[in-house]
Short mmCIF file of C-alpha atoms and ligand atoms in Angstrom, two decimals:
data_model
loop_
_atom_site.label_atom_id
_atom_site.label_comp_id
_atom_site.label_asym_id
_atom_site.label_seq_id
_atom_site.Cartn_x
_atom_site.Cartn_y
_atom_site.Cartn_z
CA UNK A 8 -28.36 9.89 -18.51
CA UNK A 9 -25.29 10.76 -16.35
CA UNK A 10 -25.82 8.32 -13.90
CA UNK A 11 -26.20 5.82 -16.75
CA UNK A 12 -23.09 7.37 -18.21
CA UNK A 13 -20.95 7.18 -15.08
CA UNK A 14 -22.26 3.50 -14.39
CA UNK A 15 -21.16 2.44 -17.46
CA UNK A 16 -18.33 4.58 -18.03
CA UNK A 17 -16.00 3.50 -15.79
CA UNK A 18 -12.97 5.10 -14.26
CA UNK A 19 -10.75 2.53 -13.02
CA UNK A 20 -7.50 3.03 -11.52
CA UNK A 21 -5.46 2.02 -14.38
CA UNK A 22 -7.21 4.61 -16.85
CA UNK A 23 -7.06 7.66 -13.79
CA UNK A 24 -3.44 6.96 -14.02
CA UNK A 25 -3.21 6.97 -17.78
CA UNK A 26 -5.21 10.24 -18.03
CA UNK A 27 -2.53 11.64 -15.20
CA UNK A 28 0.29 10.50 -17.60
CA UNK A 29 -0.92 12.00 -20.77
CA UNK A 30 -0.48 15.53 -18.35
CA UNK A 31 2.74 15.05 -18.65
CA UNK A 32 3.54 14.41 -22.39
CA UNK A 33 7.48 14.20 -22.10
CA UNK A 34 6.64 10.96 -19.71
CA UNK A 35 7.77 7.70 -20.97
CA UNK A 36 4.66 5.82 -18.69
CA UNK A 37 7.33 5.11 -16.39
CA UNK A 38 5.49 6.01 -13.15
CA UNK A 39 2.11 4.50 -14.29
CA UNK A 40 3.88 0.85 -14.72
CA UNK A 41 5.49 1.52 -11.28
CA UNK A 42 1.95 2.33 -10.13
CA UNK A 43 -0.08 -0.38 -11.68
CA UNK A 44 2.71 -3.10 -9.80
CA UNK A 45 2.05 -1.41 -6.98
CA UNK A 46 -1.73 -1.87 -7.80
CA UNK A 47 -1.06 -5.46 -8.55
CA UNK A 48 0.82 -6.05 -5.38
CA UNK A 49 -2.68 -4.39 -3.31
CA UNK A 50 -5.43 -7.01 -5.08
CA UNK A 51 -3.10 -9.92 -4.17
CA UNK A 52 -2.98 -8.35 -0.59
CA UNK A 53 -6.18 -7.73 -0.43
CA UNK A 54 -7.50 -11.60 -1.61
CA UNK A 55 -4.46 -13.40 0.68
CA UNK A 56 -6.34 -10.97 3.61
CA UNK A 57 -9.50 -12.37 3.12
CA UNK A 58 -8.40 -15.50 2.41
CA UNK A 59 -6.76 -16.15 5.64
CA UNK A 60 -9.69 -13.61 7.65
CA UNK A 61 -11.59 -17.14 6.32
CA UNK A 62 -9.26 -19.75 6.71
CA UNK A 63 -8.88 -18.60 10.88
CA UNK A 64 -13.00 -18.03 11.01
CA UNK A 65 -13.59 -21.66 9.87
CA UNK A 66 -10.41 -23.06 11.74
CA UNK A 67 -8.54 -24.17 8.72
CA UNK A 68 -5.35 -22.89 9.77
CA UNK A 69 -5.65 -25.22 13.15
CA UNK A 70 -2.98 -24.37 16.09
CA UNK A 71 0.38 -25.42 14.34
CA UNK A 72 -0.65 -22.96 11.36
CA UNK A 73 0.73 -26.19 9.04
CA UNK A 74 -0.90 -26.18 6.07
CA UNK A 75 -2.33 -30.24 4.48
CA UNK A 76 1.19 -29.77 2.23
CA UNK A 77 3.08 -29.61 5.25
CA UNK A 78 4.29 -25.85 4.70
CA UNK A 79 4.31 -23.74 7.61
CA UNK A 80 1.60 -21.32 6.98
CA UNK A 81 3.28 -17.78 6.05
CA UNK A 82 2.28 -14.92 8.58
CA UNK A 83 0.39 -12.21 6.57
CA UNK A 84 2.87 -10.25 7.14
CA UNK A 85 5.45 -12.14 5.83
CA UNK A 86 3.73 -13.05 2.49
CA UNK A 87 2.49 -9.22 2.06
CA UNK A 88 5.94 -7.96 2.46
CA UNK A 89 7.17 -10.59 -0.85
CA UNK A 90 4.15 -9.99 -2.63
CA UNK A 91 5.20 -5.95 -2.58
CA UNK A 92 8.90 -6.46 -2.95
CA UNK A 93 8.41 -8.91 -6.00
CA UNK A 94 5.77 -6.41 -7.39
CA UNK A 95 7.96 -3.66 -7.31
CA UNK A 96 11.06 -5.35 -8.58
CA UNK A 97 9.18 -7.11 -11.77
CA UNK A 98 8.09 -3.42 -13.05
CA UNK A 99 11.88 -3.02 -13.53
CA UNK A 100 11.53 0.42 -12.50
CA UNK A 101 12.80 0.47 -9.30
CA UNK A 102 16.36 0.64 -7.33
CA UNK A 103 16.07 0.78 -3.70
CA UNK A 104 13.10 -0.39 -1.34
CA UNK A 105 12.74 0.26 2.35
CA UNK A 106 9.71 -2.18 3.61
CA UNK A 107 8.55 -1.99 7.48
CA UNK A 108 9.45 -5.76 7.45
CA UNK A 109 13.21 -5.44 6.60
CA UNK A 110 15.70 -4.01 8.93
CA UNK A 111 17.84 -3.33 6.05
CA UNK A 112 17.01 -1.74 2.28
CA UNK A 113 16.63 -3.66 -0.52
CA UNK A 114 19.28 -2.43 -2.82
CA UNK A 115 17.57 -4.11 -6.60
CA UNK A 116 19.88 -5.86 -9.03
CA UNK A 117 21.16 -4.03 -11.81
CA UNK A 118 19.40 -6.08 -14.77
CA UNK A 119 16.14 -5.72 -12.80
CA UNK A 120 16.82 -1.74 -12.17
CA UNK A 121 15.01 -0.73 -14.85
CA UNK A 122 17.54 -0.52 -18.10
CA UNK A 123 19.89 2.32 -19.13
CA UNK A 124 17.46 4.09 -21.20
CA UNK A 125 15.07 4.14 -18.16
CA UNK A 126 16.37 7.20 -17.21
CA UNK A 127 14.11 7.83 -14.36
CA UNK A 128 14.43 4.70 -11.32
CA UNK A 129 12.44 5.23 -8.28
CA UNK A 130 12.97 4.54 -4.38
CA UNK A 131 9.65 3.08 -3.09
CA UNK A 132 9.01 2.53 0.91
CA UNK A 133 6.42 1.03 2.06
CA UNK A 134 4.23 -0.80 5.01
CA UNK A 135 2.89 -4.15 2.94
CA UNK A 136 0.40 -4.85 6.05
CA UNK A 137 0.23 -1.54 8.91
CA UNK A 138 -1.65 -1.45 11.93
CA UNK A 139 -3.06 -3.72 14.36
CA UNK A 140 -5.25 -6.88 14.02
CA UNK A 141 -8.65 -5.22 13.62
CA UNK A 142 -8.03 -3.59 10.11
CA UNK A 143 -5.11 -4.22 8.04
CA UNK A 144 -3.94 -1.57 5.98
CA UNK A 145 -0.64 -1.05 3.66
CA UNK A 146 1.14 2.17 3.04
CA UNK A 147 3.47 3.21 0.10
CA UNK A 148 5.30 6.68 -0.81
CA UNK A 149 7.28 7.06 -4.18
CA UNK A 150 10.45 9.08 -4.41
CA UNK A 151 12.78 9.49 -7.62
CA UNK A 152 16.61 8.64 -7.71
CA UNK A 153 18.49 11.95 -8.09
CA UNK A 154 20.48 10.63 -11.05
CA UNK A 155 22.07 8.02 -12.14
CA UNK A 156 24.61 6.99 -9.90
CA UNK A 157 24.69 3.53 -7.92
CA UNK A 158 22.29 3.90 -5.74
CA UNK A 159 23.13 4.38 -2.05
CA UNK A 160 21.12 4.19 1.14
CA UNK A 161 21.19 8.34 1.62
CA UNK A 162 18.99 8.47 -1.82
CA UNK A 163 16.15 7.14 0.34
CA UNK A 164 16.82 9.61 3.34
CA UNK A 165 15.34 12.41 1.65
CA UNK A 166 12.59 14.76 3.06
CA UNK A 167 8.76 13.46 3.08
CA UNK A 168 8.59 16.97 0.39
CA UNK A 169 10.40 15.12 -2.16
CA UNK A 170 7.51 12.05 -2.67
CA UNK A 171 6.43 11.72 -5.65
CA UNK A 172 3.13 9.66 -4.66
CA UNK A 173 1.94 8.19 -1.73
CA UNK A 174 -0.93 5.98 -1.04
CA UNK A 175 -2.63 3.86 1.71
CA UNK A 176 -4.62 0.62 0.73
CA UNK A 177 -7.48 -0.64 3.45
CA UNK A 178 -8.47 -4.48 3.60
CA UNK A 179 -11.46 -4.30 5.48
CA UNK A 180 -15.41 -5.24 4.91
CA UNK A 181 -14.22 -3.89 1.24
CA UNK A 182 -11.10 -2.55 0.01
CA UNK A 183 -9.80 0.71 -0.30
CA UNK A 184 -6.89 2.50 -2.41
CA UNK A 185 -6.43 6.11 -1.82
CA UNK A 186 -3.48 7.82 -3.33
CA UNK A 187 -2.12 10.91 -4.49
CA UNK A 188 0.55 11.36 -7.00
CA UNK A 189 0.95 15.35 -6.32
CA UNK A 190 -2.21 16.55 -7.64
CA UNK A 191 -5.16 15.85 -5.02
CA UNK A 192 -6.44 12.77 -3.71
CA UNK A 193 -8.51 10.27 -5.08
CA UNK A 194 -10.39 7.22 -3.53
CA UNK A 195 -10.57 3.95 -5.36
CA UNK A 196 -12.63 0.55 -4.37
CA UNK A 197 -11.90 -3.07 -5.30
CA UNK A 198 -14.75 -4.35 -7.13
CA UNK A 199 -14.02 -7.88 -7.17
CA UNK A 200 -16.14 -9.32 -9.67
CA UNK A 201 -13.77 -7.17 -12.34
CA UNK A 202 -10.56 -7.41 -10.40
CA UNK A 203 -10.45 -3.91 -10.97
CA UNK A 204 -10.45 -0.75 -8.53
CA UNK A 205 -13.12 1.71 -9.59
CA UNK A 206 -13.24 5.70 -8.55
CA UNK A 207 -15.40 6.45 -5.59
CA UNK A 208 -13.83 8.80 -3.89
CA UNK A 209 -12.77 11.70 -6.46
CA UNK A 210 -10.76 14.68 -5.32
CA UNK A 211 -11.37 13.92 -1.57
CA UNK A 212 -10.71 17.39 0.90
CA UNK A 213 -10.55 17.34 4.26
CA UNK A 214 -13.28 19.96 5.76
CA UNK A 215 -10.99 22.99 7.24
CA UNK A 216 -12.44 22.15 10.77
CA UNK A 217 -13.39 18.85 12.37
CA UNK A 218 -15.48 17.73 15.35
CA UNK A 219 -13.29 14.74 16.55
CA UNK A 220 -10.40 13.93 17.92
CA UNK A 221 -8.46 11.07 18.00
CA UNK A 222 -5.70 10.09 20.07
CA UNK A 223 -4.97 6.87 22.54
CA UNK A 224 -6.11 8.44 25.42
CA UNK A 225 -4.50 5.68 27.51
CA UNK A 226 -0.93 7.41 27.11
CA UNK A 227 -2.79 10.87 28.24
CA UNK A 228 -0.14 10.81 32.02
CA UNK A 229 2.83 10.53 29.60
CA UNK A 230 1.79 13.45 27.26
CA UNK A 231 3.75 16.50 27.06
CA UNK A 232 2.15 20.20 27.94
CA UNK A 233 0.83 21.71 24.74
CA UNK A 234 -0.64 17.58 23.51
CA UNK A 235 -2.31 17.93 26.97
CA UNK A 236 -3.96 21.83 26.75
CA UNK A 237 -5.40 20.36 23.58
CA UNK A 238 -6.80 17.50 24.15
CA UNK A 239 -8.34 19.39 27.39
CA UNK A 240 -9.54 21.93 24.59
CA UNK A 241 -11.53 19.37 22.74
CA UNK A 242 -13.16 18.05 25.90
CA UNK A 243 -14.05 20.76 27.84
CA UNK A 244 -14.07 23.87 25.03
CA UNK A 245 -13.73 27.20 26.70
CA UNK A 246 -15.02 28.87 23.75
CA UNK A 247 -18.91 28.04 24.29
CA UNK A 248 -18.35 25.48 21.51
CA UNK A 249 -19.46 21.95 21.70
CA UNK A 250 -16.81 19.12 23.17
CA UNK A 251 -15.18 17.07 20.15
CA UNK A 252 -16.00 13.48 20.03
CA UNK A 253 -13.24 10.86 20.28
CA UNK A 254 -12.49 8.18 17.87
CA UNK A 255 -9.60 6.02 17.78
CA UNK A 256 -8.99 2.78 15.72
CA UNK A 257 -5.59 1.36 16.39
CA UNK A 258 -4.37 1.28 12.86
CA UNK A 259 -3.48 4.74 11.63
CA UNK A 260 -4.55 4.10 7.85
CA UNK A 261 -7.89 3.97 9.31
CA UNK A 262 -7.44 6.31 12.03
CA UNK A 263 -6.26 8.97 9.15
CA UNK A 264 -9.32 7.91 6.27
CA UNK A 265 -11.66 9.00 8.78
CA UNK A 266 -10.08 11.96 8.96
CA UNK A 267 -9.59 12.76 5.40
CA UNK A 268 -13.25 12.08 4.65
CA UNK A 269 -14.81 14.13 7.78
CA UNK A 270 -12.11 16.58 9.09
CA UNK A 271 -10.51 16.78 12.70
CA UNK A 272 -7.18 15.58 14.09
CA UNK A 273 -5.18 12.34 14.33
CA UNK A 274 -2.54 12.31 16.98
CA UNK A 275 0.45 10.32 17.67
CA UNK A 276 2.76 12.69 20.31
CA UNK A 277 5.70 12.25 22.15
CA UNK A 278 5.78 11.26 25.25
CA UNK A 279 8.33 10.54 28.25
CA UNK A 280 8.64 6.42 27.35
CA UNK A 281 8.78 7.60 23.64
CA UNK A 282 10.38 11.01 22.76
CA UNK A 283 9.95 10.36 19.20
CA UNK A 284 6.46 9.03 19.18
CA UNK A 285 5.85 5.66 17.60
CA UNK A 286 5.03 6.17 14.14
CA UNK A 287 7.63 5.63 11.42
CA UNK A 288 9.20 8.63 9.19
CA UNK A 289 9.42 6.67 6.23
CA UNK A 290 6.69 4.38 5.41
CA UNK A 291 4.30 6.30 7.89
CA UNK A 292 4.51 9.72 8.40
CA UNK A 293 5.44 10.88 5.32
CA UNK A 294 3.28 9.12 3.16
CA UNK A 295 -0.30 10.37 5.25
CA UNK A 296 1.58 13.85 5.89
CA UNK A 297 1.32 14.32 1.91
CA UNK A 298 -1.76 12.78 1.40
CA UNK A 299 -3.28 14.92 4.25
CA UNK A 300 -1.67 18.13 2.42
CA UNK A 301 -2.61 17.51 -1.00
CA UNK A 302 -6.69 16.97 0.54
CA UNK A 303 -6.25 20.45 2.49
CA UNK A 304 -4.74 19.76 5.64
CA UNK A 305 -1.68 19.80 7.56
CA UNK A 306 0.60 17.63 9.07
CA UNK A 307 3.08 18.59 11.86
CA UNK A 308 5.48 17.02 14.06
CA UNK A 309 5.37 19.44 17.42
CA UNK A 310 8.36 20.96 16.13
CA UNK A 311 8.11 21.63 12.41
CA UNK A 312 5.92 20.36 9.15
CA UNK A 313 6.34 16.71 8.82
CA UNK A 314 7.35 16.76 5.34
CA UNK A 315 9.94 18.94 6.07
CA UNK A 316 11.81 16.57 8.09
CA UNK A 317 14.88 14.97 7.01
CA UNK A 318 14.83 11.06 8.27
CA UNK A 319 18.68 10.22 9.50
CA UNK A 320 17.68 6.33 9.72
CA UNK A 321 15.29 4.32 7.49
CA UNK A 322 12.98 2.90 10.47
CA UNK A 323 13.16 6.58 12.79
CA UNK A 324 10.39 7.82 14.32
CA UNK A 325 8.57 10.92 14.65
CA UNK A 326 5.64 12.46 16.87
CA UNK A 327 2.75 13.37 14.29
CA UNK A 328 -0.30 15.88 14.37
CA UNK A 329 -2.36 16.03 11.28
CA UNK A 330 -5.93 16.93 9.96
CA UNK A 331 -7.87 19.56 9.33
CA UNK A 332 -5.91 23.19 8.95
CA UNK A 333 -7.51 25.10 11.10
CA UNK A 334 -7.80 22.58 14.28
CA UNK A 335 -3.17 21.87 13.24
CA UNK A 336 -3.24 25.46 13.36
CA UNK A 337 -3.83 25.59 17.23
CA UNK A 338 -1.53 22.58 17.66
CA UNK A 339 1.12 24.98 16.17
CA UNK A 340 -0.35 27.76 18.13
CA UNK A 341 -0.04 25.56 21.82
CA UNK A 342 3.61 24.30 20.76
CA UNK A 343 4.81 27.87 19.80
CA UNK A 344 3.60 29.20 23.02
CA UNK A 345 5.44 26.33 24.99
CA UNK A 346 8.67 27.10 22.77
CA UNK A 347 8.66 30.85 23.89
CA UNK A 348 8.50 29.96 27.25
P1 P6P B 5 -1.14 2.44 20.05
C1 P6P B 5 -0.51 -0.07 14.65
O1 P6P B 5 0.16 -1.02 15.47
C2 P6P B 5 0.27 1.24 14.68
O2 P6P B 5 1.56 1.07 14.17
C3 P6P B 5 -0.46 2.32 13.89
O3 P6P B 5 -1.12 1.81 12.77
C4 P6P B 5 -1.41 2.88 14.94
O4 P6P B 5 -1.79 4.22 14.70
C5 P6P B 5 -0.57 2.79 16.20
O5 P6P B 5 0.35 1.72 16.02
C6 P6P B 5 -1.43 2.50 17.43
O6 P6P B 5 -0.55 2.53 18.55
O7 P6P B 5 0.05 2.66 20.94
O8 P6P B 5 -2.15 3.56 20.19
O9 P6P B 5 -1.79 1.07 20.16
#
């Protein structure tokens, strides 16, 4: 019978968030109409992905990339970025949004800021389309305006501890949502005969200890010392235990679900051409830092926890180290040892 109940009785995405709302009885559903835009904004993603993964497999989009109406074929990139920001704005709940795409924020008009009884506005940053060509992913975290003043750029600049919610969605052989909004993490796949994301993944944790590693091994002669003792560490354990395996993607969203699900570490360090690493504070960092926490894991920067960190500038970067506890609690160990040198 349950298995007859749970096919049948089906939790989508919309109804996960509704049950999360009614926790919170003084909400006005606020959050879960910023959420289901933010939904929206994913499925159109997600069909304009495989769309064009078609249209270059069968040659459609030929070499000028000109489509038969003459219009220059939009770069994914491009079209995911104004699919999110018009997503975001048209919930009328937002006031400031920092994409990946746009050097500068997008500050939203005042009739489209959510009105005056709205007393709650949110600052949403996001990656419409991360990581390289093999899988593309996008990546969102949620913040709330302080109060109700005009909004300025520093109410975005706030520490990755402040989110709200953060998500990552995955367009690959199907696609993925994963999101927390401060209360664990939960999994949800498109199913695209109901246009409608189903739970799969409920209350994902991250196993304390993992057996892989994953890092781009190709920047291994720029690495600093303690990045260097532990990738040694995984390869050649001096413990008696067996070496870690190594598994590296190229897109972090995919790099970090792997993670999540089976437990190690995902590394993106410092190095001498980068002193800050690569990855972004924002739309990055921050939003798989507090994903990774709320599963069970940690997320540190070689200095201090990630979420901690106060971003200066919207596109900064940081060096990241997260995963399972206790494999980010010998990262800590090797950087702590270096800093009391
Ligand atoms: P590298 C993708 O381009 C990205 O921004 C992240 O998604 C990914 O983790 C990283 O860069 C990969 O960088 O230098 O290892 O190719």
């Amino acid at each position: 019978h349950s298995a007859d109940a749970q096919r049948t009785d089906l939790m989508t995405i919309t109804r996960f968030v509704l049950n999360e709302q009614s926790k919170h009885p003084e909400s006005r559903g606020d959050f879960t109409i910023l959420l289901s835009h933010i939904v929206l904004g994913c499925k159109f993603v997600c069909s304009a992905v495989n769309k064009a993964g078609l249209a270059k497999l069968i040659g459609l989009a030929g070499e000028t990339n000109v489509q038969a109406s003459g219009e220059e074929q939009k770069k994914l990139d491009v079209l995911s970025n104004e699919v999110f920001c018009k997503a975001l704005i048209s919930s009328g709940r937002t006031c400031i949004l920092v994409s990946e795409e746009d050097e500068d924020a997008i500050f939203v008009q005042p009739s489209l800021r959510g009105n005056c009884i709205v007393a709650i506005r949110y600052c949403v940053v996001f990656d419409p389309l991360d990581g390289s060509s093999n899988i593309d992913c996008g990546i969102f975290g949620i913040y709330m305006m302080k109060d109700n003043h005009e909004p300025i750029i520093e109410d975005v600049l706030q520490p990755g501890k402040n989110m709200l919610a953060a998500g990552y969605c995955m367009y690959g052989s199907s696609c993925t949502l994963v999101i927390s909004t401060g209360s664990g993490v939960n999994g949800f796949t498109l199913d695209p005969s109901l246009g409608e994301f189903i739970l799969t993944h409920p209350d994902i944790k991250i196993p304390k200890k993992g057996k892989i590693y994953s890092v781009n091994e190709g920047n291994a002669k720029n690495w600093d010392g303690p990045t260097a003792s532990y990738v040694e560490k995984c390869k050649f354990p001096t413990d008696g235990s067996p070496a870690k395996s190594l598994r590296y993607i190229g897109s972090m969203v995919a790099d970090v679900h792997r993670t999540l699900l089976y437990g190690g570490t995902f590394l993106y360090p410092a190095d001498k051409k980068s002193p800050n690493g690569k990855l972004r504070v924002l739309y990055e960092v921050f939003p798989m830092s507090f994903l990774m926490e709320q599963a069970g894991g940690q997320a540190f920067t070689g200095k201090e926890r990630a979420l901690d960190l106060i971003p200066t500038k919207l596109h900064e970067r940081s060096p990241i180290f997260l995963g399972s506890y206790d494999d980010i609690e010998e990262i800590k160990a090797l950087y702590a040892a270096e800093e009391g040198k």
